[in-house]
Coordinates of C-alpha atoms and ligand atoms in Angstrom, one line a residue:
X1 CA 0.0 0.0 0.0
X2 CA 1.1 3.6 -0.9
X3 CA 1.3 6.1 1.7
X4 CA -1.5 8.6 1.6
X5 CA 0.8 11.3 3.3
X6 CA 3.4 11.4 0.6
X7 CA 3.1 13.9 -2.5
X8 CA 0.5 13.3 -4.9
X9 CA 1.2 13.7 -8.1
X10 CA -0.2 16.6 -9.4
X11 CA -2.3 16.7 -13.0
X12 CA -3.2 19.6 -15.0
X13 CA -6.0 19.3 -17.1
X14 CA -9.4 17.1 -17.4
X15 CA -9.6 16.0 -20.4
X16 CA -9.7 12.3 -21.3
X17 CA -6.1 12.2 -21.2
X18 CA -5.7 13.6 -17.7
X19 CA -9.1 11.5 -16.0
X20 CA -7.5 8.6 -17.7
X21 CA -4.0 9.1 -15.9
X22 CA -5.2 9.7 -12.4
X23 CA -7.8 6.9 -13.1
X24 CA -4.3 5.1 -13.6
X25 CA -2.8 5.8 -10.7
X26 CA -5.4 6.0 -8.1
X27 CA -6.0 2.3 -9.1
X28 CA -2.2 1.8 -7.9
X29 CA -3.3 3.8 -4.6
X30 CA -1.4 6.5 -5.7
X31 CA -2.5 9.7 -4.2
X32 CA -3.6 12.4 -7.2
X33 CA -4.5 15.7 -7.6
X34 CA -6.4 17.4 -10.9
X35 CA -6.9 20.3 -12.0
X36 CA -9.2 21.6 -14.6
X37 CA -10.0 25.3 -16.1
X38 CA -13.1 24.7 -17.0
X39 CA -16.4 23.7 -14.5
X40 CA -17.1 20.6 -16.9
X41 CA -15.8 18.4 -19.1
X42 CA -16.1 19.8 -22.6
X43 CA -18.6 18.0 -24.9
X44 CA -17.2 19.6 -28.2
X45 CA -17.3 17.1 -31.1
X46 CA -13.2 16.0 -31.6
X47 CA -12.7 12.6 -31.1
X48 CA -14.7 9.5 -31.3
X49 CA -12.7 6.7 -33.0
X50 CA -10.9 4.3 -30.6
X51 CA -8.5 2.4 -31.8
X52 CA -8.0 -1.8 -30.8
X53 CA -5.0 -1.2 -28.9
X54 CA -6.8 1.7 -26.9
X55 CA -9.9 -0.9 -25.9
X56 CA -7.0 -3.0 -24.8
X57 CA -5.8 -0.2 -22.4
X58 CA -9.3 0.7 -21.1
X59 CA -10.2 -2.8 -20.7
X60 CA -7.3 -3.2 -18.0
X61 CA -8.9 0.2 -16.7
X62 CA -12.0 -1.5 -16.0
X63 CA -13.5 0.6 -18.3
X64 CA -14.1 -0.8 -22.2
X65 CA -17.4 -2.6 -21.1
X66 CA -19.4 1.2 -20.9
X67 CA -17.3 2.6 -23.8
X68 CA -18.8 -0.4 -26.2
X69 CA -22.4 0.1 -24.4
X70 CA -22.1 3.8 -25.0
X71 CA -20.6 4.1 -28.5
X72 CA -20.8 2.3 -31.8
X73 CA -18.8 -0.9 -32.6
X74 CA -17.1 0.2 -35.9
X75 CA -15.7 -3.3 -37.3
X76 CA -14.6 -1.5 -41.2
X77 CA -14.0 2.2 -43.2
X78 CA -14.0 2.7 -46.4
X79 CA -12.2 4.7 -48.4
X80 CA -13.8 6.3 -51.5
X81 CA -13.2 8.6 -54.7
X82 CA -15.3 11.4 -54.3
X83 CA -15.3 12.6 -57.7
X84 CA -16.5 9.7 -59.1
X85 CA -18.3 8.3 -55.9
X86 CA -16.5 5.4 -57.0
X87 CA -15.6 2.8 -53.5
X88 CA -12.0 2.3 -54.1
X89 CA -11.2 0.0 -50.6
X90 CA -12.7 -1.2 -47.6
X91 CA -10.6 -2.2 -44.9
X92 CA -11.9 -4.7 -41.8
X93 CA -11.3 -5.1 -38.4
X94 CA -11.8 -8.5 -38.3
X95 CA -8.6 -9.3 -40.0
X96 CA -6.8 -8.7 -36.0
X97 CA -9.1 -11.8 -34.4
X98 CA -5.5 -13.3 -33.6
X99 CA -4.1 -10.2 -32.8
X100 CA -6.3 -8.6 -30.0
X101 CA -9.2 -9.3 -28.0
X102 CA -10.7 -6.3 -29.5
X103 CA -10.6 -6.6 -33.3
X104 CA -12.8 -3.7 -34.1
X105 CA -13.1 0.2 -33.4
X106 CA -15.5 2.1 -31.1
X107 CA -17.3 5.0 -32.0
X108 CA -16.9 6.6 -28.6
X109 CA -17.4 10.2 -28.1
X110 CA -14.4 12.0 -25.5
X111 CA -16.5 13.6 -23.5
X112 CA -17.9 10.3 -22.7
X113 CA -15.2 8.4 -22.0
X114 CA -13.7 11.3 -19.7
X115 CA -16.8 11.8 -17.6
X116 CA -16.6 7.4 -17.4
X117 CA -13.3 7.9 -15.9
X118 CA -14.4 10.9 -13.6
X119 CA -17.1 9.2 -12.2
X120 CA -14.7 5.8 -11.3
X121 CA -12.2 8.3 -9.5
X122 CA -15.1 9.4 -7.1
X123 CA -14.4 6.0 -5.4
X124 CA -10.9 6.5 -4.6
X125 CA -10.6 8.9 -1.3
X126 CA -7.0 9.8 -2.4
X127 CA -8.0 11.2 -5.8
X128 CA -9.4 14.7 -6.1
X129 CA -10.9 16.4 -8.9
X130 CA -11.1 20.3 -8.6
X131 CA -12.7 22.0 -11.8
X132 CA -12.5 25.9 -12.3
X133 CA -9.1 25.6 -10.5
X134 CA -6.7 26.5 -13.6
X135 CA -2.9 25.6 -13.4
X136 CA -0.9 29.1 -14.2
X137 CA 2.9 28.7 -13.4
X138 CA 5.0 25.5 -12.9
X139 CA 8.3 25.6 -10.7
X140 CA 10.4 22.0 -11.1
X141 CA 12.0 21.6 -8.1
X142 CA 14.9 18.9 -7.1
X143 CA 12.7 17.3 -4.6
X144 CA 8.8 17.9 -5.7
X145 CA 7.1 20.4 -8.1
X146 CA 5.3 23.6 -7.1
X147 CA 2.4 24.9 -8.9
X148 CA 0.3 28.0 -9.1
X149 CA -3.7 26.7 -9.1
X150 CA -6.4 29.7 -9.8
X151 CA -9.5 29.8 -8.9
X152 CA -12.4 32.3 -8.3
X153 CA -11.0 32.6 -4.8
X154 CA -7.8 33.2 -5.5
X155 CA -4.4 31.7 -6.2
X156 CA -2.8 29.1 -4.0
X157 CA 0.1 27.0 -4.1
X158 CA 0.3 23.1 -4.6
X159 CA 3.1 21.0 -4.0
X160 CA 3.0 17.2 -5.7
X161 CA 5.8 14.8 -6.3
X162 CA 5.0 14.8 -9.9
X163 CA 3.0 16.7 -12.6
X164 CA 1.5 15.8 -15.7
X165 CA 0.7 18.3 -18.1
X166 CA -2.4 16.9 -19.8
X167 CA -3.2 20.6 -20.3
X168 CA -4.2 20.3 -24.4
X169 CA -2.9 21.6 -27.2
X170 CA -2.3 25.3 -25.5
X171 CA -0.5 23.9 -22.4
X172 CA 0.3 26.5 -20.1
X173 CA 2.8 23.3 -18.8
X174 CA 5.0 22.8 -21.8
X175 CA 4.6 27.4 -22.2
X176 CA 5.8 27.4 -18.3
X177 CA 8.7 24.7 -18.7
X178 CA 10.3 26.8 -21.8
X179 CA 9.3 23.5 -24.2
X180 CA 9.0 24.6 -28.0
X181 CA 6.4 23.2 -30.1
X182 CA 7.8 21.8 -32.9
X183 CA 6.1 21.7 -36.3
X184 CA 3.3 23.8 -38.0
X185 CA -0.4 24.3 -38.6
X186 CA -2.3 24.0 -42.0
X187 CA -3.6 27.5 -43.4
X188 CA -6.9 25.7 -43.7
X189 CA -9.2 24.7 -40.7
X190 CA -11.6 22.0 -41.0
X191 CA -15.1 22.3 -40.4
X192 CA -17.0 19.3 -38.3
X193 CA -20.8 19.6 -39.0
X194 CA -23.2 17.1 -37.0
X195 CA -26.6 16.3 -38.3
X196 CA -29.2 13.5 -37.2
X197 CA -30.2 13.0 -40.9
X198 CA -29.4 9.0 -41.1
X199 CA -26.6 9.2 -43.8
X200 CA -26.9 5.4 -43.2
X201 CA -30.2 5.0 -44.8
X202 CA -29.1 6.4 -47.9
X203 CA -25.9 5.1 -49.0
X204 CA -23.8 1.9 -48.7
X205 CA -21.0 3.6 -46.6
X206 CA -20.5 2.5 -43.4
X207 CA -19.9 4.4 -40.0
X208 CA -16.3 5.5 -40.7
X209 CA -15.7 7.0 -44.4
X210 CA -12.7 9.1 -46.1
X211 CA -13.7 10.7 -49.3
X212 CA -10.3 11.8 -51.3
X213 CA -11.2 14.9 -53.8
X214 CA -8.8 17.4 -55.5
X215 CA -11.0 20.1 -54.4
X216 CA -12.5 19.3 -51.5
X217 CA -12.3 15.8 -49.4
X218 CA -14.7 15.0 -47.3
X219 CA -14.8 11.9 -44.3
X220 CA -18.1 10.7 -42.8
X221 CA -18.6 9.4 -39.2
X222 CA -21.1 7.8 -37.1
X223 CA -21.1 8.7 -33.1
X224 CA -23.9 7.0 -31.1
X225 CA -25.0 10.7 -29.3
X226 CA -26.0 11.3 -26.1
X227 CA -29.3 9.6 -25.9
X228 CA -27.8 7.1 -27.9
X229 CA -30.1 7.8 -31.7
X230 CA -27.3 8.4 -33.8
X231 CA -25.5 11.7 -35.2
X232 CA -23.3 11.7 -38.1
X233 CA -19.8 14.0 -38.1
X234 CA -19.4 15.0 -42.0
X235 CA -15.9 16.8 -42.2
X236 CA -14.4 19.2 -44.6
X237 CA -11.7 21.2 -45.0
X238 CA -12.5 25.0 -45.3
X239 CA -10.6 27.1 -47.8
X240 CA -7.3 28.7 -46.8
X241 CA -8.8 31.8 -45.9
X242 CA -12.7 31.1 -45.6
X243 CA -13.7 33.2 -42.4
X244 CA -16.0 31.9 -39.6
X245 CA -18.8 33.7 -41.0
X246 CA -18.2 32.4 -44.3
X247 CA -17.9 28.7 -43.1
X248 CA -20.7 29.0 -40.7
X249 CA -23.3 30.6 -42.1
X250 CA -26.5 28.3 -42.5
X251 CA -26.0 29.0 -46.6
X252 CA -22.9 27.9 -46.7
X253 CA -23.1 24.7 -44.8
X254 CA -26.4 23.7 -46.1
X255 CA -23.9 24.2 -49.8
X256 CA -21.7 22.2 -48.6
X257 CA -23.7 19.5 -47.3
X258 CA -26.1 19.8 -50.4
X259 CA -22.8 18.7 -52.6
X260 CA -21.8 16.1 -50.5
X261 CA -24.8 14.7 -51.1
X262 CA -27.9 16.0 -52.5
X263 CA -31.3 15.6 -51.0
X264 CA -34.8 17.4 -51.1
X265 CA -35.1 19.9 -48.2
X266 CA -32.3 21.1 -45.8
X267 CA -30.1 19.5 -43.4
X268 CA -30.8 19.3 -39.4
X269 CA -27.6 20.8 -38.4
X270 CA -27.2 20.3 -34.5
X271 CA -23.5 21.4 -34.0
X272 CA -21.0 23.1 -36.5
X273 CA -17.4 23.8 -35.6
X274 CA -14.5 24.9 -36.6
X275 CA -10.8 23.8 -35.8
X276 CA -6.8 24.9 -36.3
X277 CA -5.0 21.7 -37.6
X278 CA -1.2 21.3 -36.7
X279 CA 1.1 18.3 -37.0
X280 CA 3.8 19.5 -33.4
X281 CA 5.6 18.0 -31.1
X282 CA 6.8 19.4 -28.2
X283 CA 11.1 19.4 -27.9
X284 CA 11.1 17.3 -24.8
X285 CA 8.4 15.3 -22.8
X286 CA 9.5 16.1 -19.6
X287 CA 11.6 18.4 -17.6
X288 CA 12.7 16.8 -13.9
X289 CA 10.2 16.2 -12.3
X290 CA 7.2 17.8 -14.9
X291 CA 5.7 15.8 -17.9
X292 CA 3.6 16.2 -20.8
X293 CA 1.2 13.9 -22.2
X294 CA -1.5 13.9 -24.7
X295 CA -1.9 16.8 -27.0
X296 CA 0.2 19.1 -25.0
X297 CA 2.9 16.8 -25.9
X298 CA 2.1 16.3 -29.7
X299 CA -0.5 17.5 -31.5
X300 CA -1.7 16.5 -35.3
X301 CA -4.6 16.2 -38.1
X302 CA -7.3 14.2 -36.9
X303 CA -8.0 12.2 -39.9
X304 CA -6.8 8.7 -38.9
X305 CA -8.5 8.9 -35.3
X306 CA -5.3 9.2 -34.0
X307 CA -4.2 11.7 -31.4
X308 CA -6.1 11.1 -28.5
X309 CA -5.7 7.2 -28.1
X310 CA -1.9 8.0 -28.7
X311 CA -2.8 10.2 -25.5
X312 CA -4.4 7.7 -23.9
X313 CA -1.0 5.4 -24.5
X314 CA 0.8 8.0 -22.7
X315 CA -0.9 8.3 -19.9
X316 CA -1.0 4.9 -19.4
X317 CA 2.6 4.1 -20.0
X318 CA 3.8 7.2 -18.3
X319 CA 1.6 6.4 -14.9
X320 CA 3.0 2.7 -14.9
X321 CA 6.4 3.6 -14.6
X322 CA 5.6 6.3 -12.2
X323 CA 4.3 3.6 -10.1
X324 CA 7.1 1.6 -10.7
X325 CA 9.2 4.4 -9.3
X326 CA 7.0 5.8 -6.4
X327 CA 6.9 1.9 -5.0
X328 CA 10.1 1.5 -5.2
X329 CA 10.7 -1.3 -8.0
X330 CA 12.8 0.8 -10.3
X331 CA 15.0 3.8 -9.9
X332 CA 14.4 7.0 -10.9
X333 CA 15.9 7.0 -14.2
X334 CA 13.1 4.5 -15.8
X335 CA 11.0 7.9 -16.2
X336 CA 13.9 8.4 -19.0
X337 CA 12.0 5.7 -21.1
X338 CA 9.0 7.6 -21.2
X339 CA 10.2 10.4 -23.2
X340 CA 12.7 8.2 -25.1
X341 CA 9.7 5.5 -26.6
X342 CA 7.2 8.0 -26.6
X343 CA 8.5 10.8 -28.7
X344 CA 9.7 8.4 -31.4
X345 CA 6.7 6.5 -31.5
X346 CA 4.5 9.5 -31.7
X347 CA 6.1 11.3 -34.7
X348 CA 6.8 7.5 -36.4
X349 CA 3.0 6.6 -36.2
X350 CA 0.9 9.6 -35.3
X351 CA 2.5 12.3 -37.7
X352 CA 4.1 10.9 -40.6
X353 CA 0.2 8.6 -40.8
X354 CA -1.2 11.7 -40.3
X355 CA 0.5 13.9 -43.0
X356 CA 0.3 11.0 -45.2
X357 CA -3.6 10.2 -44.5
X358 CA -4.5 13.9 -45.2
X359 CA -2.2 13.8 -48.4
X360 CA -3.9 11.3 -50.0
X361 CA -7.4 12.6 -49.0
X362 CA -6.3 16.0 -51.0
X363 CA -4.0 14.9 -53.7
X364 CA -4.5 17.0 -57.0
X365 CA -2.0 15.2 -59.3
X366 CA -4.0 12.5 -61.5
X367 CA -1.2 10.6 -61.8
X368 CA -0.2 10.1 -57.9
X369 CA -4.4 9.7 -56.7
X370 CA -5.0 6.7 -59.3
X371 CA -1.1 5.2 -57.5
X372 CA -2.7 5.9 -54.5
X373 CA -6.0 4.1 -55.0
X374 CA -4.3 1.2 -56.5
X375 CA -2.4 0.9 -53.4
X376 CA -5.3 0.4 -51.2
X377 CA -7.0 -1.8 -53.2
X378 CA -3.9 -3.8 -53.4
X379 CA -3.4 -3.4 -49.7
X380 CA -7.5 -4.2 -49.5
X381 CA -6.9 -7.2 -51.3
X382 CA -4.2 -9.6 -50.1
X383 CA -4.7 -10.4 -46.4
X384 CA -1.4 -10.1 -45.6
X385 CA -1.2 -6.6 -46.5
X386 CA -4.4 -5.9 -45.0
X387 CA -3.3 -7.2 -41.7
X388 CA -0.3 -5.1 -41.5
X389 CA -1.6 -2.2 -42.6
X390 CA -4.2 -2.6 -40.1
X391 CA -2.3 -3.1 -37.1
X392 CA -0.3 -0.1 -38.2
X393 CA -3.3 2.4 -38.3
X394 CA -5.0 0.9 -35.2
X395 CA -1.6 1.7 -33.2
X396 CA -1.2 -2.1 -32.1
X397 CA 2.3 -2.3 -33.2
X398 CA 3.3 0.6 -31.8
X399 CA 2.4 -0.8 -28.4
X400 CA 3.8 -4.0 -29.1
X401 CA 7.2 -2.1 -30.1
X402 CA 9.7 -2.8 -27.5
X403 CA 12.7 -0.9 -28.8
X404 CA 12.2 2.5 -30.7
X405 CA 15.0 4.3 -33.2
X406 CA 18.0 4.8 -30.4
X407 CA 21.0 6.7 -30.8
X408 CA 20.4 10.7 -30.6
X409 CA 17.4 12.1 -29.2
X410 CA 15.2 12.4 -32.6
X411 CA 14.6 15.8 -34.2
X412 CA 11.1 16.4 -35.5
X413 CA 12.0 16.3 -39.4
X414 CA 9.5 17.3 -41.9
X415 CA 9.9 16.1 -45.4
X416 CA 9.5 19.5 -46.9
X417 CA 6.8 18.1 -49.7
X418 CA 4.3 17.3 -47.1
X419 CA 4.6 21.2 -45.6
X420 CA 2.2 22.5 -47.4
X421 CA 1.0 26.6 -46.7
X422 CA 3.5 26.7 -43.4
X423 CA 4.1 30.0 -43.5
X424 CA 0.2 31.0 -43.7
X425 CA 0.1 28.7 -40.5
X426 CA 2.9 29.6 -38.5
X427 CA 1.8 33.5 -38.6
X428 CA -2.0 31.9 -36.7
X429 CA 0.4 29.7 -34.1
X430 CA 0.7 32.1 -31.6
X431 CA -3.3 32.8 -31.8
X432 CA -4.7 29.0 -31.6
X433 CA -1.8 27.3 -29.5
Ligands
LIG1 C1 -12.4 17.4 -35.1 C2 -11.5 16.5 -34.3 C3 -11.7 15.1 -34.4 C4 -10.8 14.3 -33.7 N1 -11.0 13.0 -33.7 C5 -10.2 12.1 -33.1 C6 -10.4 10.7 -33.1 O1 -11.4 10.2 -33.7 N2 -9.5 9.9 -32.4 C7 -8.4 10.5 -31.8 O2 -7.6 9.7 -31.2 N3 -8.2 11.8 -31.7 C8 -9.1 12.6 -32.3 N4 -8.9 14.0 -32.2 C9 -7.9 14.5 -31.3 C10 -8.4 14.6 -29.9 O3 -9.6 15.4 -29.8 C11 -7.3 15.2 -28.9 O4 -6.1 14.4 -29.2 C12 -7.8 15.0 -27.5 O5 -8.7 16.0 -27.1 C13 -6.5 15.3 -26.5 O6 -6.9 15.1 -25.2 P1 -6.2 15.8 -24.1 O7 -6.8 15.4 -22.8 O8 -4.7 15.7 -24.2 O9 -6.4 17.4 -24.3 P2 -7.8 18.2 -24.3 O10 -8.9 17.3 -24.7 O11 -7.5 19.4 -25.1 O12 -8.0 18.5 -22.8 C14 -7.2 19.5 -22.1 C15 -7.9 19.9 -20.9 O13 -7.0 20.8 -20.1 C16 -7.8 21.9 -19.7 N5 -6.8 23.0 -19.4 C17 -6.2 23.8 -20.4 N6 -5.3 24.6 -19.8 C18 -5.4 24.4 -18.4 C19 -4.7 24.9 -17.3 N7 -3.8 25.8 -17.4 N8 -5.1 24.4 -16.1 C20 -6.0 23.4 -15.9 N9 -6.7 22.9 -17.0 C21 -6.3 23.3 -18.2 C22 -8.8 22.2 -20.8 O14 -9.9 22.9 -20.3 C23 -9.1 20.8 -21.2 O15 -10.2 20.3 -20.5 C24 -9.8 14.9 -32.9 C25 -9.6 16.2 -32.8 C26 -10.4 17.1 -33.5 C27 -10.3 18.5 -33.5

């Protein structure tokens, strides 16, 4: 048994990263702190796809049971040509049965799975939760960690033995440790518009669709809802500089919709947003005694469902070595592994799949989109293929990786032909991160 009187380790941020790494250790009795800006968990629409080696993860947390109940089993996507509305592959699950216990996705949305985690937490007496307590400086001491926690009646200090910076894409963590963000954002911003109109009923896609187009891709998605009836997430990219107004306005999504696919009488529209896209990495993962995990540590294009269950690998890996450490099985300098696999791993399978996913969704040369589409359907098509491919994209081997690229500490390289419009985007980084 840990002892309740030592430090807890301290956690900025409650998003499903953070809940899901003080889930983590308050099921090792380790005592935990959060902190979180905001008064709830924020139900924007951003992720829902959860990837094999994720249910994996949240089936050790005692969790994956509610996530199937509440979200949508997702067994195959498709891939299509939306110019010619032609199906060009369709890739399945089911080709992992010998791989996982788990050989499908599930449609789960975050908030979801973070207020899941929250609500398991409440039965641990050495976890607490604060919300409108917002984490504004960071000192990394020898010996513990100070921090400076806002809230309406006043600032305080806290002192843990560890932090996390689970603090999103803006982290005030990685700002306060002197960590540079490594990368750049896209000119464009893509629009996510959710509509109850059952997209299912009317075509032969299925609940997780990428539609490649020269002018303007598109990717479909089912998420179970709330109240469990079904919403669809249709996804576009907006032009480089398309205002809010512009993209927002009930004309122009209807338009947009409309094209994507026609139908008498307008579309219910129950949420429409707007988000930067960035492919970054922060320099370093940790600094003594201070971490970063999830999208404060690396941050990239959603289209491959990737980011936050990569978050959700880091917590998880990062909290069992801290346990390892706090009881006393390893010696401090285990905590270098996390940074030394993570890192690596993130910019090997989160943003080179990332920049390559989004290329081929937006590819304007004839020549390259017909290579590409012959590659997945040859990929579609031979099972061995299939199954690698497949345990690429669904992040199983990189949990399975024991030993990452070692030698020098790797420098976030960008193969210039995939940087499309970064000076456009790195005048907007100081504004959206
Ligand atoms: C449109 C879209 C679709 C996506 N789809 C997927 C998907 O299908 N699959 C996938 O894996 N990923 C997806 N992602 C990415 C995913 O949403 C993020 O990776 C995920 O939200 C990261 O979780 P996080 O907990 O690290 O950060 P966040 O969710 O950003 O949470 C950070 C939390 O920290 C709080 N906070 C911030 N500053 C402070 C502070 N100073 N003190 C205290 N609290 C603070 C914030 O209020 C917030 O609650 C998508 C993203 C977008 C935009």
């Amino acid at each position: 048994m840990m002892s309740h009187s030592q430090r807890p380790i301290l956690i900025a941020g409650g998003g499903p990263v953070g809940v899901i790494a003080a889930l983590a250790l308050a099921r090792q009795d380790i005592p935990v702190q959060l902190f979180e800006a905001e008064n709830r968990v924020s139900d924007a629409p951003r992720a829902a796809t959860t990837h094999p080696a994720t249910l994996e993860m949240l089936s050790d947390l005692g969790l994956v049971d509610e996530v199937i109940h509440r979200g949508l089993i997702a067994r195959r996507f498709q891939f299509w040509d939306r110019a010619s509305r032609e199906l060009i592959a369709e890739f399945d699950h089911a080709v992992l049965e010998g791989d996982t216990a788990f050989p499908f996705i599930v449609q789960c949305e975050q908030h979801k799975l973070a207020n899941m985690a929250l609500e398991r937490l409440r039965a641990y007496p050495h976890a607490d939760v604060q919300f409108s307590a917002r984490v504004t400086s960071v000192v990394p001491l020898e010996d513990r960690v100070d921090i400076t926690v806002k809230t309406a009646a006043g600032s305080r200090t806290v002192s843990g033995g560890y932090l996390i910076g689970a603090d999103g894409g803006r982290s005030t963590v990685r700002k306060a440790l002197g960590i540079e963000f490594e990368g750049y954002t896209f000119p464009e911003r893509f629009l996510v518009l959710t509509t109850p109109f059952d997209f299912g009923a009317v075509g032969t896609w299925c609940k997780r669709n990428y539609f490649s187009d020269p002018n303007e891709w598109a990717s479909l998605f089912k998420v179970a809802g709330d109240d469990g009836s079904g919403l669809w997430r249709v996804v576009f990219p907006t032009r480089p500089h398309e205002t809010n107004q512009q993209a927002l306005n009930e004309e122009a999504v209807q338009r947009r919709l409309h094209k994507f696919f026609p139908r008498t009488g307008p579309y219910p529209v129950v949420h429409r947003n707007l988000y930067h896209v960035h492919q970054r990495v922060a320099a370093a993962f940790r600094k003594g005694r201070a971490f970063l995990a999830g999208d404060a540590a690396h941050i990239n294009n959603p289209i491959g469902g990737l980011g936050l269950n990569f978050g959700i690998h880091d917590a998880v890996e990062l909290t069992a070595l801290l346990g390892r450490v706090i009881r006393r099985e390893a010696p401090a300098d285990v905590l270098d592994q996390y940074e030394r696999r993570r890192r690596p791993l993130n910019i090997e399978y989160v943003q080179q799949e990332t920049i390559a996913n989004k290329r081929r969704m937006e590819e304007k040369d004839p020549a390259v989109r017909a290579a590409n589409f012959q590659a997945l359907r040859n990929i579609a098509a031979y099972p061995a293929n299939h199954r690698a491919y497949l345990l690429r994209s669904s992040l199983l081997e990189s949990v399975r990786r024991d030993t990452v690229p070692s030698g020098e500490r790797q420098h976030f390289l960008w193969p210039a032909s995939t940087h499309t419009g970064s000076r456009a985007g790195e005048a907007c980084a100081d504004k959206c991160l």
